[in-house]
Coordinates of C-alpha atoms in Angstrom, one line a residue:
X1 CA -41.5 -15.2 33.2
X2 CA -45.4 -15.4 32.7
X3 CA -45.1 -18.2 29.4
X4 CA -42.5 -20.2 31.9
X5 CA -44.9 -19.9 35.2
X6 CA -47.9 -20.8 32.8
X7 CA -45.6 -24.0 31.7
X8 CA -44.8 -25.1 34.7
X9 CA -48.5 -24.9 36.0
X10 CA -49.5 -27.2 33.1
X11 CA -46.7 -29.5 33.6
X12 CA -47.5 -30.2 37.3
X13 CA -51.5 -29.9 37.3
X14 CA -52.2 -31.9 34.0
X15 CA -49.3 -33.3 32.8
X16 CA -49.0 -34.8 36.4
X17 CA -44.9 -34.6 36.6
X18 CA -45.7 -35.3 40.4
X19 CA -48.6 -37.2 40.3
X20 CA -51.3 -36.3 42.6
X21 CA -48.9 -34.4 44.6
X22 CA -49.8 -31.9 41.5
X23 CA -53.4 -31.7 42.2
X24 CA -53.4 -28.1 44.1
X25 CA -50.8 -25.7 43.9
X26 CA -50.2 -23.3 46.2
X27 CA -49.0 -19.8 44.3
X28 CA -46.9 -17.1 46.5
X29 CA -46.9 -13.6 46.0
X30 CA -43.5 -12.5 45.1
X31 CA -42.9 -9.6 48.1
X32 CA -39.9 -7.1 47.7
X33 CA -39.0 -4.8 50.8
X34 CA -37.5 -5.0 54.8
X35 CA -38.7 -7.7 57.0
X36 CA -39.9 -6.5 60.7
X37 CA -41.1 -8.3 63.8
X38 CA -44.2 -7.2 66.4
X39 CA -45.1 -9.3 69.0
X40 CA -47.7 -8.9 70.9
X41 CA -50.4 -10.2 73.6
X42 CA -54.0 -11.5 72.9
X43 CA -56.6 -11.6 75.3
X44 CA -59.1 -13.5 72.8
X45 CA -60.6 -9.8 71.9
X46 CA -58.1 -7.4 72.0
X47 CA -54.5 -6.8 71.3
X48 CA -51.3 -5.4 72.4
X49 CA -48.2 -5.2 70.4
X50 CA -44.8 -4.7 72.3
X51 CA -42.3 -2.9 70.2
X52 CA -41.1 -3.9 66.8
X53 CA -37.6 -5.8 66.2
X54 CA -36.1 -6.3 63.0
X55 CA -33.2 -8.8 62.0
X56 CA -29.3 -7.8 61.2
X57 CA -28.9 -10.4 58.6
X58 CA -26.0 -10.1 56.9
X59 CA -22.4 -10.5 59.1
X60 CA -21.1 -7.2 58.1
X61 CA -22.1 -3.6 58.6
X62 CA -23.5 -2.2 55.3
X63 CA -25.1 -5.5 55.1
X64 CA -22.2 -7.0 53.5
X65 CA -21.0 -10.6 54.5
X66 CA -22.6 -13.9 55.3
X67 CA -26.2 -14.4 55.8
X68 CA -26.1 -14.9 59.7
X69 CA -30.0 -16.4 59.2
X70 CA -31.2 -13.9 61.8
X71 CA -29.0 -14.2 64.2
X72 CA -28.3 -10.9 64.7
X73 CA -31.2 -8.7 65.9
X74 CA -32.6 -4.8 67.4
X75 CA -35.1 -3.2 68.8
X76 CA -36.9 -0.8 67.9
X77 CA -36.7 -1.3 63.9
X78 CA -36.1 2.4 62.7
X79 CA -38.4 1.0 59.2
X80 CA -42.0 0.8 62.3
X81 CA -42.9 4.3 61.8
X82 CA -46.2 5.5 63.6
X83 CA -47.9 5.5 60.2
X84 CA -47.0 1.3 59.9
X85 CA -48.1 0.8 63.3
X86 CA -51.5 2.7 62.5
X87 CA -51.6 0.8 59.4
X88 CA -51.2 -2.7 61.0
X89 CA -53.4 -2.0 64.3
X90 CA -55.8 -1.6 61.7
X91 CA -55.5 -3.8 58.7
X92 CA -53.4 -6.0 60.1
X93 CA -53.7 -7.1 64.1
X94 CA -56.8 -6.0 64.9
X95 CA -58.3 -7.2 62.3
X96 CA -56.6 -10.9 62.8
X97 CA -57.8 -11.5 66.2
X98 CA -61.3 -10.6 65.6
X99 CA -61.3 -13.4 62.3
X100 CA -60.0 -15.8 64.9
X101 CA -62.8 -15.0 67.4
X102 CA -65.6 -14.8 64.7
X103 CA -64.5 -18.2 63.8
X104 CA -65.8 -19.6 67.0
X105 CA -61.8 -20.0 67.9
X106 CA -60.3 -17.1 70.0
X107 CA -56.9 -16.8 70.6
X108 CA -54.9 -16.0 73.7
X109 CA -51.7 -15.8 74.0
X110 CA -48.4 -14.7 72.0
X111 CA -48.7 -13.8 68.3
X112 CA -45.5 -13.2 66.3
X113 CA -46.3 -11.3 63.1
X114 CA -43.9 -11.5 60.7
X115 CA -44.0 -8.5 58.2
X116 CA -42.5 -7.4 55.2
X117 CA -42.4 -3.6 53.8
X118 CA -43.1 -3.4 50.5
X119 CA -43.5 -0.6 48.6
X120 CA -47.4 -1.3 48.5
X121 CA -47.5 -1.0 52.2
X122 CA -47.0 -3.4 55.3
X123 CA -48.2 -7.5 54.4
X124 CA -48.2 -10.5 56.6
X125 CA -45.3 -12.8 55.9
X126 CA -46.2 -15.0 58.4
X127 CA -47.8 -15.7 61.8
X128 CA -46.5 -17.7 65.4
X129 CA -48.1 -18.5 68.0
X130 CA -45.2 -18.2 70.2
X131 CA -42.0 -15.5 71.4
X132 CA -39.5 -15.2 68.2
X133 CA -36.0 -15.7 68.5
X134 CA -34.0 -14.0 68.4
X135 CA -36.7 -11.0 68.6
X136 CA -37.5 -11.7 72.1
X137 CA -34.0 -11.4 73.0
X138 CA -34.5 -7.9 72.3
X139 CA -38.3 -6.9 73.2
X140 CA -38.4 -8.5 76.1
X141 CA -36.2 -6.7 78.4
X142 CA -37.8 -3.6 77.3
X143 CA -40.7 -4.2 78.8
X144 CA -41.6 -2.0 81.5
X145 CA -44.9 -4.6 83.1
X146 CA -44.2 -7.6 84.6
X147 CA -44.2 -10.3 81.9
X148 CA -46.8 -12.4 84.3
X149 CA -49.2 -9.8 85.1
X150 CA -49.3 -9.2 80.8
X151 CA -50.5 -13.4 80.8
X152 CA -53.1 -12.7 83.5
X153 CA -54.7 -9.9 81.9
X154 CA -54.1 -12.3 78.7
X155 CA -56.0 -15.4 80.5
X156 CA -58.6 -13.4 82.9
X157 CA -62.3 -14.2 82.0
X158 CA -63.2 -11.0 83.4

């Protein structure tokens, strides 16, 4: 696979096959492992995850069937063990706000991490500024603070 990624490579980047489309590439790590959710709640410093979610994608039980494209959905994900969510606090959420805010750019609001469990421990798929759906479907109404209390705390320049 190597010769055929090197080959591909040349033929975009010199042999221009796209034209200046070609000139950057973007190259992906290939992740294996379960997909979970975390949302959570950004004052600008800190952060507060809610409790993880993680999709039922295929139709059947067994994960057999159709791909339902995350339709399906539960909360808490079994896979967020104590030792994932000391890992991400840490390497992971934590340390994600604080690059925002040492960019001159803090955030506050919602951030939707989207992770993936490899074998080499918990990586960032990717990141939203906003609730997931379905996942908020099913964090949400486990809550036990009011939702606007959590976006005052979120908001207050104190």
């Amino acid at each position: 696979h190597l010769e055929e990624a090197k080959e591909g490579v040349k033929t975009i980047m010199l042999d221009k096959k796209f034209g200046s489309a070609g000139n950057e590439m973007v190259i992906e790590e290939f992740m294996t492992g379960r997909e979970v959710s975390v949302l959570s709640f950004v004052d600008g410093k800190t952060i507060k995850t809610m409790s993880s979610a993680q999709d039922h994608k295929r139709a059947g039980d067994g994960d057999t069937g159709l791909n339902t494209g995350g339709m399906g959905n539960f909360s808490p994900s079994p896979l967020y063990t104590k030792e994932v969510d000391d890992f991400c606090k840490k390497y992971i959420y934590q340390p994600t706000v604080d690059a925002m805010a040492a960019e001159g750019r803090p955030f506050k609001g919602v951030i939707f991490f989207g992770l993936m469990l490899t074998p080499d421990g918990p990586k960032v798929l990717e990141y939203n500024a906003r609730f997931g759906d379905p996942e908020a479907q099913v964090v949400l109404p486990r809550m036990k603070t009011d939702i606007i209390d959590v976006f005052e705390a979120c908001i207050d320049e104190e």
